Every structure is written in C-alpha cells, then in structure tokens.
JSON list of C-alpha atoms in Angstrom, two decimals:
[
{"chain": "S", "resi": 1, "resn": "ASP", "atom": "CA", "xyz": [248.75, -80.14, -75.17]},
{"chain": "S", "resi": 2, "resn": "PRO", "atom": "CA", "xyz": [251.76, -81.94, -73.65]},
{"chain": "S", "resi": 3, "resn": "LEU", "atom": "CA", "xyz": [250.25, -81.97, -70.09]},
{"chain": "S", "resi": 4, "resn": "GLN", "atom": "CA", "xyz": [247.11, -83.74, -71.27]},
{"chain": "S", "resi": 5, "resn": "ASN", "atom": "CA", "xyz": [249.15, -86.37, -73.06]},
{"chain": "S", "resi": 6, "resn": "ASN", "atom": "CA", "xyz": [251.43, -86.87, -70.04]},
{"chain": "S", "resi": 7, "resn": "SER", "atom": "CA", "xyz": [248.76, -87.90, -67.49]},
{"chain": "S", "resi": 8, "resn": "VAL", "atom": "CA", "xyz": [250.36, -91.33, -66.91]},
{"chain": "S", "resi": 9, "resn": "PHE", "atom": "CA", "xyz": [253.52, -89.73, -65.55]},
{"chain": "S", "resi": 10, "resn": "ARG", "atom": "CA", "xyz": [251.73, -87.29, -63.26]},
{"chain": "S", "resi": 11, "resn": "SER", "atom": "CA", "xyz": [249.75, -89.79, -61.07]},
{"chain": "S", "resi": 12, "resn": "LYS", "atom": "CA", "xyz": [250.98, -91.59, -58.02]},
{"chain": "S", "resi": 13, "resn": "ASN", "atom": "CA", "xyz": [249.28, -94.14, -55.76]},
{"chain": "S", "resi": 14, "resn": "SER", "atom": "CA", "xyz": [249.29, -93.78, -51.98]},
{"chain": "S", "resi": 15, "resn": "THR", "atom": "CA", "xyz": [250.45, -96.51, -49.64]},
{"chain": "S", "resi": 16, "resn": "THR", "atom": "CA", "xyz": [247.78, -99.18, -49.22]},
{"chain": "S", "resi": 17, "resn": "ILE", "atom": "CA", "xyz": [246.06, -99.27, -45.82]},
{"chain": "S", "resi": 18, "resn": "ILE", "atom": "CA", "xyz": [243.98, -102.00, -44.24]},
{"chain": "S", "resi": 19, "resn": "ILE", "atom": "CA", "xyz": [240.78, -101.21, -42.38]},
{"chain": "S", "resi": 20, "resn": "THR", "atom": "CA", "xyz": [238.59, -103.49, -40.33]},
{"chain": "S", "resi": 21, "resn": "ILE", "atom": "CA", "xyz": [234.85, -103.18, -40.04]},
{"chain": "S", "resi": 22, "resn": "ASP", "atom": "CA", "xyz": [233.74, -104.64, -36.71]},
{"chain": "S", "resi": 23, "resn": "GLN", "atom": "CA", "xyz": [230.17, -104.17, -35.53]},
{"chain": "S", "resi": 24, "resn": "THR", "atom": "CA", "xyz": [230.06, -107.19, -33.24]},
{"chain": "S", "resi": 25, "resn": "PRO", "atom": "CA", "xyz": [230.77, -106.68, -29.53]},
{"chain": "S", "resi": 26, "resn": "PRO", "atom": "CA", "xyz": [232.79, -109.22, -27.56]},
{"chain": "S", "resi": 27, "resn": "ASN", "atom": "CA", "xyz": [231.04, -112.07, -25.74]},
{"chain": "S", "resi": 28, "resn": "VAL", "atom": "CA", "xyz": [231.81, -111.98, -22.01]},
{"chain": "S", "resi": 29, "resn": "THR", "atom": "CA", "xyz": [231.13, -114.95, -19.74]},
{"chain": "S", "resi": 30, "resn": "ILE", "atom": "CA", "xyz": [231.94, -115.12, -16.04]},
{"chain": "S", "resi": 31, "resn": "THR", "atom": "CA", "xyz": [232.87, -118.75, -15.36]},
{"chain": "S", "resi": 32, "resn": "THR", "atom": "CA", "xyz": [232.84, -118.46, -11.57]},
{"chain": "S", "resi": 33, "resn": "ALA", "atom": "CA", "xyz": [229.46, -119.84, -10.52]},
{"chain": "S", "resi": 34, "resn": "ASN", "atom": "CA", "xyz": [226.76, -117.47, -9.37]},
{"chain": "S", "resi": 35, "resn": "ASN", "atom": "CA", "xyz": [226.30, -117.47, -5.55]},
{"chain": "S", "resi": 36, "resn": "THR", "atom": "CA", "xyz": [229.81, -118.80, -4.89]},
{"chain": "S", "resi": 37, "resn": "PHE", "atom": "CA", "xyz": [231.03, -118.44, -1.31]},
{"chain": "S", "resi": 38, "resn": "PHE", "atom": "CA", "xyz": [234.67, -117.51, -0.70]},
{"chain": "S", "resi": 39, "resn": "ALA", "atom": "CA", "xyz": [236.31, -118.13, 2.68]},
{"chain": "S", "resi": 40, "resn": "ASN", "atom": "CA", "xyz": [238.99, -115.50, 2.06]},
{"chain": "S", "resi": 41, "resn": "PRO", "atom": "CA", "xyz": [238.60, -111.72, 1.72]},
{"chain": "S", "resi": 42, "resn": "THR", "atom": "CA", "xyz": [240.37, -111.53, -1.68]},
{"chain": "S", "resi": 43, "resn": "PRO", "atom": "CA", "xyz": [238.38, -113.84, -3.98]},
{"chain": "S", "resi": 44, "resn": "THR", "atom": "CA", "xyz": [239.49, -114.68, -7.51]},
{"chain": "S", "resi": 45, "resn": "VAL", "atom": "CA", "xyz": [236.82, -114.42, -10.21]},
{"chain": "S", "resi": 46, "resn": "LEU", "atom": "CA", "xyz": [237.28, -116.31, -13.49]},
{"chain": "S", "resi": 47, "resn": "PHE", "atom": "CA", "xyz": [235.92, -115.17, -16.86]},
{"chain": "S", "resi": 48, "resn": "ASN", "atom": "CA", "xyz": [236.32, -115.66, -20.61]},
{"chain": "S", "resi": 49, "resn": "ILE", "atom": "CA", "xyz": [235.98, -113.07, -23.39]},
{"chain": "S", "resi": 50, "resn": "THR", "atom": "CA", "xyz": [235.72, -113.95, -27.07]},
{"chain": "S", "resi": 51, "resn": "ASP", "atom": "CA", "xyz": [235.53, -111.68, -30.09]},
{"chain": "S", "resi": 52, "resn": "THR", "atom": "CA", "xyz": [235.04, -112.37, -33.79]},
{"chain": "S", "resi": 53, "resn": "LEU", "atom": "CA", "xyz": [238.03, -110.24, -34.90]},
{"chain": "S", "resi": 54, "resn": "ASP", "atom": "CA", "xyz": [240.08, -108.91, -32.01]},
{"chain": "S", "resi": 55, "resn": "PHE", "atom": "CA", "xyz": [243.04, -110.90, -30.64]},
{"chain": "S", "resi": 56, "resn": "VAL", "atom": "CA", "xyz": [243.52, -108.92, -27.42]},
{"chain": "S", "resi": 57, "resn": "ILE", "atom": "CA", "xyz": [240.42, -107.62, -25.67]},
{"chain": "S", "resi": 58, "resn": "ASN", "atom": "CA", "xyz": [240.21, -104.92, -23.03]},
{"chain": "S", "resi": 59, "resn": "TYR", "atom": "CA", "xyz": [238.10, -105.61, -19.96]},
{"chain": "S", "resi": 60, "resn": "THR", "atom": "CA", "xyz": [236.82, -103.81, -16.90]},
{"chain": "S", "resi": 61, "resn": "VAL", "atom": "CA", "xyz": [235.66, -105.65, -13.78]},
{"chain": "S", "resi": 62, "resn": "PHE", "atom": "CA", "xyz": [232.96, -103.97, -11.69]},
{"chain": "S", "resi": 63, "resn": "VAL", "atom": "CA", "xyz": [232.13, -104.77, -8.07]},
{"chain": "S", "resi": 64, "resn": "ASN", "atom": "CA", "xyz": [228.75, -103.33, -7.10]},
{"chain": "S", "resi": 65, "resn": "THR", "atom": "CA", "xyz": [229.00, -100.97, -10.14]},
{"chain": "S", "resi": 66, "resn": "THR", "atom": "CA", "xyz": [232.41, -99.59, -9.03]},
{"chain": "S", "resi": 67, "resn": "ILE", "atom": "CA", "xyz": [235.46, -100.25, -11.22]},
{"chain": "S", "resi": 68, "resn": "GLU", "atom": "CA", "xyz": [237.70, -102.84, -9.56]},
{"chain": "S", "resi": 69, "resn": "ASP", "atom": "CA", "xyz": [240.18, -103.59, -12.36]},
{"chain": "S", "resi": 70, "resn": "THR", "atom": "CA", "xyz": [240.89, -102.64, -15.97]},
{"chain": "S", "resi": 71, "resn": "ASN", "atom": "CA", "xyz": [243.23, -104.74, -18.07]},
{"chain": "S", "resi": 72, "resn": "TYR", "atom": "CA", "xyz": [243.31, -106.90, -21.21]},
{"chain": "S", "resi": 73, "resn": "THR", "atom": "CA", "xyz": [243.24, -110.60, -22.04]},
{"chain": "S", "resi": 74, "resn": "ASN", "atom": "CA", "xyz": [243.80, -112.78, -25.09]},
{"chain": "S", "resi": 75, "resn": "ASN", "atom": "CA", "xyz": [240.74, -113.73, -27.09]},
{"chain": "S", "resi": 76, "resn": "GLY", "atom": "CA", "xyz": [239.15, -116.98, -25.88]},
{"chain": "S", "resi": 77, "resn": "THR", "atom": "CA", "xyz": [241.53, -117.43, -22.95]},
{"chain": "S", "resi": 78, "resn": "LEU", "atom": "CA", "xyz": [240.36, -118.04, -19.39]},
{"chain": "S", "resi": 79, "resn": "ALA", "atom": "CA", "xyz": [241.24, -114.91, -17.43]},
{"chain": "S", "resi": 80, "resn": "ASN", "atom": "CA", "xyz": [240.96, -114.03, -13.76]},
{"chain": "S", "resi": 81, "resn": "VAL", "atom": "CA", "xyz": [241.03, -111.11, -11.42]},
{"chain": "S", "resi": 82, "resn": "THR", "atom": "CA", "xyz": [241.74, -111.22, -7.70]},
{"chain": "S", "resi": 83, "resn": "LEU", "atom": "CA", "xyz": [239.55, -108.68, -5.98]},
{"chain": "S", "resi": 84, "resn": "SER", "atom": "CA", "xyz": [240.89, -106.30, -3.37]},
{"chain": "S", "resi": 85, "resn": "ALA", "atom": "CA", "xyz": [240.15, -107.20, 0.25]},
{"chain": "S", "resi": 86, "resn": "ARG", "atom": "CA", "xyz": [236.43, -107.30, 0.98]},
{"chain": "S", "resi": 87, "resn": "GLY", "atom": "CA", "xyz": [234.47, -107.55, 4.19]},
{"chain": "S", "resi": 88, "resn": "ASN", "atom": "CA", "xyz": [231.97, -110.32, 4.81]},
{"chain": "S", "resi": 89, "resn": "GLY", "atom": "CA", "xyz": [228.93, -109.89, 2.60]},
{"chain": "S", "resi": 90, "resn": "SER", "atom": "CA", "xyz": [227.57, -110.22, -0.92]},
{"chain": "S", "resi": 91, "resn": "TYR", "atom": "CA", "xyz": [229.00, -108.53, -4.00]},
{"chain": "S", "resi": 92, "resn": "LEU", "atom": "CA", "xyz": [227.63, -108.06, -7.52]},
{"chain": "S", "resi": 93, "resn": "ILE", "atom": "CA", "xyz": [230.30, -108.82, -10.16]},
{"chain": "S", "resi": 94, "resn": "THR", "atom": "CA", "xyz": [230.09, -107.71, -13.81]},
{"chain": "S", "resi": 95, "resn": "VAL", "atom": "CA", "xyz": [232.80, -107.88, -16.48]},
{"chain": "S", "resi": 96, "resn": "GLU", "atom": "CA", "xyz": [232.71, -105.57, -19.49]},
{"chain": "S", "resi": 97, "resn": "GLY", "atom": "CA", "xyz": [234.65, -106.43, -22.66]},
{"chain": "S", "resi": 98, "resn": "ARG", "atom": "CA", "xyz": [235.69, -103.80, -25.24]},
{"chain": "S", "resi": 99, "resn": "ASP", "atom": "CA", "xyz": [237.24, -104.63, -28.61]},
{"chain": "S", "resi": 100, "resn": "ASP", "atom": "CA", "xyz": [239.51, -102.44, -30.75]},
{"chain": "S", "resi": 101, "resn": "ALA", "atom": "CA", "xyz": [236.53, -100.99, -32.62]},
{"chain": "S", "resi": 102, "resn": "GLY", "atom": "CA", "xyz": [235.06, -99.77, -29.33]},
{"chain": "S", "resi": 103, "resn": "ASN", "atom": "CA", "xyz": [232.24, -102.31, -29.25]},
{"chain": "S", "resi": 104, "resn": "ARG", "atom": "CA", "xyz": [231.31, -103.06, -25.63]},
{"chain": "S", "resi": 105, "resn": "ALA", "atom": "CA", "xyz": [229.36, -105.85, -23.97]},
{"chain": "S", "resi": 106, "resn": "ASN", "atom": "CA", "xyz": [228.76, -106.83, -20.36]},
{"chain": "S", "resi": 107, "resn": "SER", "atom": "CA", "xyz": [228.63, -110.29, -18.86]},
{"chain": "S", "resi": 108, "resn": "THR", "atom": "CA", "xyz": [225.57, -111.53, -17.07]},
{"chain": "S", "resi": 109, "resn": "PRO", "atom": "CA", "xyz": [226.22, -110.33, -13.51]},
{"chain": "S", "resi": 110, "resn": "ILE", "atom": "CA", "xyz": [226.85, -112.81, -10.72]},
{"chain": "S", "resi": 111, "resn": "VAL", "atom": "CA", "xyz": [226.71, -112.51, -6.95]},
{"chain": "S", "resi": 112, "resn": "ILE", "atom": "CA", "xyz": [229.58, -113.78, -4.82]},
{"chain": "S", "resi": 113, "resn": "PHE", "atom": "CA", "xyz": [229.83, -113.98, -1.06]},
{"chain": "S", "resi": 114, "resn": "VAL", "atom": "CA", "xyz": [232.87, -113.34, 1.11]},
{"chain": "S", "resi": 115, "resn": "ASP", "atom": "CA", "xyz": [232.36, -115.33, 4.30]},
{"chain": "S", "resi": 116, "resn": "THR", "atom": "CA", "xyz": [235.40, -115.61, 6.55]},
{"chain": "S", "resi": 117, "resn": "VAL", "atom": "CA", "xyz": [233.35, -116.56, 9.62]},
{"chain": "S", "resi": 118, "resn": "VAL", "atom": "CA", "xyz": [232.90, -120.31, 10.19]},
{"chain": "S", "resi": 119, "resn": "PRO", "atom": "CA", "xyz": [229.39, -121.53, 11.01]},
{"chain": "S", "resi": 120, "resn": "SER", "atom": "CA", "xyz": [228.59, -122.53, 14.56]},
{"chain": "S", "resi": 121, "resn": "ILE", "atom": "CA", "xyz": [226.77, -125.60, 15.76]},
{"chain": "S", "resi": 122, "resn": "ASN", "atom": "CA", "xyz": [225.63, -126.61, 19.23]},
{"chain": "S", "resi": 123, "resn": "ILE", "atom": "CA", "xyz": [224.13, -129.96, 20.17]},
{"chain": "S", "resi": 124, "resn": "THR", "atom": "CA", "xyz": [221.01, -129.23, 22.20]},
{"chain": "S", "resi": 125, "resn": "THR", "atom": "CA", "xyz": [220.28, -132.85, 23.12]},
{"chain": "S", "resi": 126, "resn": "ALA", "atom": "CA", "xyz": [221.43, -133.11, 26.72]},
{"chain": "S", "resi": 127, "resn": "ASN", "atom": "CA", "xyz": [224.74, -134.88, 27.39]},
{"chain": "S", "resi": 128, "resn": "ASN", "atom": "CA", "xyz": [224.34, -138.43, 28.79]},
{"chain": "S", "resi": 129, "resn": "THR", "atom": "CA", "xyz": [220.78, -138.75, 27.46]},
{"chain": "S", "resi": 130, "resn": "ASN", "atom": "CA", "xyz": [219.46, -142.34, 27.44]},
{"chain": "S", "resi": 131, "resn": "PHE", "atom": "CA", "xyz": [217.44, -143.58, 24.48]},
{"chain": "S", "resi": 132, "resn": "SER", "atom": "CA", "xyz": [215.38, -146.77, 24.13]},
{"chain": "S", "resi": 133, "resn": "ASP", "atom": "CA", "xyz": [215.33, -146.23, 20.34]},
{"chain": "S", "resi": 134, "resn": "THR", "atom": "CA", "xyz": [218.36, -147.49, 18.33]},
{"chain": "S", "resi": 135, "resn": "THR", "atom": "CA", "xyz": [217.92, -144.55, 15.87]},
{"chain": "S", "resi": 136, "resn": "PRO", "atom": "CA", "xyz": [217.83, -141.66, 18.33]},
{"chain": "S", "resi": 137, "resn": "GLU", "atom": "CA", "xyz": [216.91, -138.16, 17.29]},
{"chain": "S", "resi": 138, "resn": "ILE", "atom": "CA", "xyz": [219.70, -135.65, 17.97]},
{"chain": "S", "resi": 139, "resn": "SER", "atom": "CA", "xyz": [218.76, -131.96, 18.32]},
{"chain": "S", "resi": 140, "resn": "PHE", "atom": "CA", "xyz": [221.14, -129.19, 17.33]},
{"chain": "S", "resi": 141, "resn": "ASN", "atom": "CA", "xyz": [221.24, -125.49, 16.58]},
{"chain": "S", "resi": 142, "resn": "ILE", "atom": "CA", "xyz": [223.20, -124.41, 13.50]},
{"chain": "S", "resi": 143, "resn": "SER", "atom": "CA", "xyz": [223.95, -120.81, 12.48]},
{"chain": "S", "resi": 144, "resn": "ASP", "atom": "CA", "xyz": [226.07, -118.69, 10.18]},
{"chain": "S", "resi": 145, "resn": "ASN", "atom": "CA", "xyz": [226.57, -114.97, 9.63]},
{"chain": "S", "resi": 146, "resn": "LEU", "atom": "CA", "xyz": [225.51, -115.16, 5.94]},
{"chain": "S", "resi": 147, "resn": "ASP", "atom": "CA", "xyz": [224.32, -118.60, 4.88]},
{"chain": "S", "resi": 148, "resn": "THR", "atom": "CA", "xyz": [220.70, -119.47, 5.60]},
{"chain": "S", "resi": 149, "resn": "VAL", "atom": "CA", "xyz": [221.02, -123.16, 4.64]},
{"chain": "S", "resi": 150, "resn": "LEU", "atom": "CA", "xyz": [223.99, -125.06, 6.05]},
{"chain": "S", "resi": 151, "resn": "ASN", "atom": "CA", "xyz": [225.61, -128.45, 5.57]},
{"chain": "S", "resi": 152, "resn": "TYR", "atom": "CA", "xyz": [226.17, -130.67, 8.57]},
{"chain": "S", "resi": 153, "resn": "THR", "atom": "CA", "xyz": [227.75, -134.06, 9.29]},
{"chain": "S", "resi": 154, "resn": "ILE", "atom": "CA", "xyz": [227.04, -136.16, 12.37]},
{"chain": "S", "resi": 155, "resn": "PHE", "atom": "CA", "xyz": [229.77, -138.54, 13.51]},
{"chain": "S", "resi": 156, "resn": "VAL", "atom": "CA", "xyz": [229.23, -141.54, 15.79]},
{"chain": "S", "resi": 157, "resn": "ASP", "atom": "CA", "xyz": [232.35, -142.84, 17.51]},
{"chain": "S", "resi": 158, "resn": "GLY", "atom": "CA", "xyz": [234.57, -141.13, 14.92]},
{"chain": "S", "resi": 159, "resn": "LYS", "atom": "CA", "xyz": [232.70, -142.40, 11.84]},
{"chain": "S", "resi": 160, "resn": "LYS", "atom": "CA", "xyz": [230.39, -140.42, 9.57]},
{"chain": "S", "resi": 161, "resn": "ASP", "atom": "CA", "xyz": [226.79, -141.39, 10.32]},
{"chain": "S", "resi": 162, "resn": "ASP", "atom": "CA", "xyz": [224.50, -138.78, 8.78]},
{"chain": "S", "resi": 163, "resn": "ASN", "atom": "CA", "xyz": [224.88, -135.62, 6.74]},
{"chain": "S", "resi": 164, "resn": "GLY", "atom": "CA", "xyz": [222.65, -133.18, 4.96]},
{"chain": "S", "resi": 165, "resn": "THR", "atom": "CA", "xyz": [221.50, -129.59, 4.83]},
{"chain": "S", "resi": 166, "resn": "ARG", "atom": "CA", "xyz": [219.38, -127.73, 7.33]},
{"chain": "S", "resi": 167, "resn": "PRO", "atom": "CA", "xyz": [218.09, -124.18, 7.62]},
{"chain": "S", "resi": 168, "resn": "ARG", "atom": "CA", "xyz": [219.73, -121.87, 10.10]},
{"chain": "S", "resi": 169, "resn": "GLY", "atom": "CA", "xyz": [218.28, -122.42, 13.60]},
{"chain": "S", "resi": 170, "resn": "GLN", "atom": "CA", "xyz": [217.07, -125.36, 15.67]},
{"chain": "S", "resi": 171, "resn": "ASN", "atom": "CA", "xyz": [217.06, -128.75, 13.86]},
{"chain": "S", "resi": 172, "resn": "THR", "atom": "CA", "xyz": [216.97, -132.49, 14.43]},
{"chain": "S", "resi": 173, "resn": "ALA", "atom": "CA", "xyz": [218.39, -135.54, 12.69]},
{"chain": "S", "resi": 174, "resn": "ASN", "atom": "CA", "xyz": [218.09, -139.25, 13.39]},
{"chain": "S", "resi": 175, "resn": "LEU", "atom": "CA", "xyz": [221.15, -141.46, 13.68]},
{"chain": "S", "resi": 176, "resn": "THR", "atom": "CA", "xyz": [221.33, -144.70, 11.74]},
{"chain": "S", "resi": 177, "resn": "THR", "atom": "CA", "xyz": [220.80, -147.87, 13.77]},
{"chain": "S", "resi": 178, "resn": "GLN", "atom": "CA", "xyz": [223.23, -147.98, 16.69]},
{"chain": "S", "resi": 179, "resn": "THR", "atom": "CA", "xyz": [224.31, -150.81, 18.99]},
{"chain": "S", "resi": 180, "resn": "GLU", "atom": "CA", "xyz": [223.66, -150.74, 22.73]},
{"chain": "S", "resi": 181, "resn": "GLY", "atom": "CA", "xyz": [226.18, -148.80, 24.77]},
{"chain": "S", "resi": 182, "resn": "GLU", "atom": "CA", "xyz": [227.71, -145.34, 25.00]},
{"chain": "S", "resi": 183, "resn": "HIS", "atom": "CA", "xyz": [228.44, -143.41, 21.83]},
{"chain": "S", "resi": 184, "resn": "ASN", "atom": "CA", "xyz": [230.35, -140.18, 21.24]},
{"chain": "S", "resi": 185, "resn": "ILE", "atom": "CA", "xyz": [228.39, -137.79, 19.00]},
{"chain": "S", "resi": 186, "resn": "PRO", "atom": "CA", "xyz": [230.01, -134.64, 17.52]},
{"chain": "S", "resi": 187, "resn": "ILE", "atom": "CA", "xyz": [228.42, -132.64, 14.70]},
{"chain": "S", "resi": 188, "resn": "GLU", "atom": "CA", "xyz": [230.36, -130.65, 12.10]},
{"chain": "S", "resi": 189, "resn": "ALA", "atom": "CA", "xyz": [228.89, -127.62, 10.33]},
{"chain": "S", "resi": 190, "resn": "LEU", "atom": "CA", "xyz": [230.11, -126.56, 6.91]}
]
C-alpha cells in the first residue's frame, strides 16, 4: 500500500514550547523593623521578595488585612511602598508575594506605629530649689500618646548631662556632680 510506505512524508512536528514547573512560593521579607515608629502619616515600608525561578514577582501589601497596594518588583531587589495617610496608632503590615506559577507566600507580619504627636515633659522639681547635694535628683513627668517608654536627655547649662529611658509618668534622675552655683536645667523628651 503506497500510504503505508509513505509515512515519513505524512508527519509533521509542532513548534517546540517551553514549560516551567514551579512549586516553590516566593520568599517575602519585610526589612522595616517590627515596632518602628513613624513621625509622619505616610510611612514607607521596605521589603524584599526572592523566588527560585521568577524574575518579576507580584506583591500585595496589606494594612490590618485590607489591601493597600498591589504591584510588582524585580526578584531580590529591595522594594518599598508608601502607605496612604494614616492616623496616629498601630498598624499590622503583611506583604504577600505571588510568582508566575501562582505560588503565594506571606511575610511575617510586623507592627508599625504612626505617631505625629511629640511627647511632653514637665519638670516637677520646683524652680529655684536649693540642694546641698552636688548630684541633685530632678523630678519630671514624661508622657506620650502612644509610647509607654520614652527617651529623655537632661541638659545642664546647655550641655548634655544625663539621658536614658523612663516609663510614661512621674520619674526622677540624678545629675552628675555639679559645681556650686546656679544651673539651668531643661529636659528633652524623644
């Protein structure tokens, strides 16, 4: 039969295609430190997404489980997102990466704080107090709308004398040894 003997001329190969098997989800790391305070209402959060095969990776940023931004970034490149204006408070941030195969993975969530209100500090040691001790104890009240532990710096005659952290509320700190005479004492809260 001529058709059986002509099988070489009747076959044709298709165009070759390339497929990729990818079962590994991206690795998502938020590089902004957990518990970071931002003094502006539009904080920028930094993150990095890597994938074993994908060159460009899709991401979604969540703020308190609500989608804030969806975009893409290059594999292994530090990326960032500037959040929309937020009120003072704490926010849970999660970044989800999705590769071309549809594999998804979430970052470890972090908490950030938007705190646009400066702390307040009041010296409660009475003005013009006389001390017989050359390392007098200065009393002060320190507060903040969000932070429960605050940094302070005491200055004596324009020079830094003491600094540290104190819990919100009434506190004391001793000055280093001072000479006899009047001294100007302001305290800065951070």
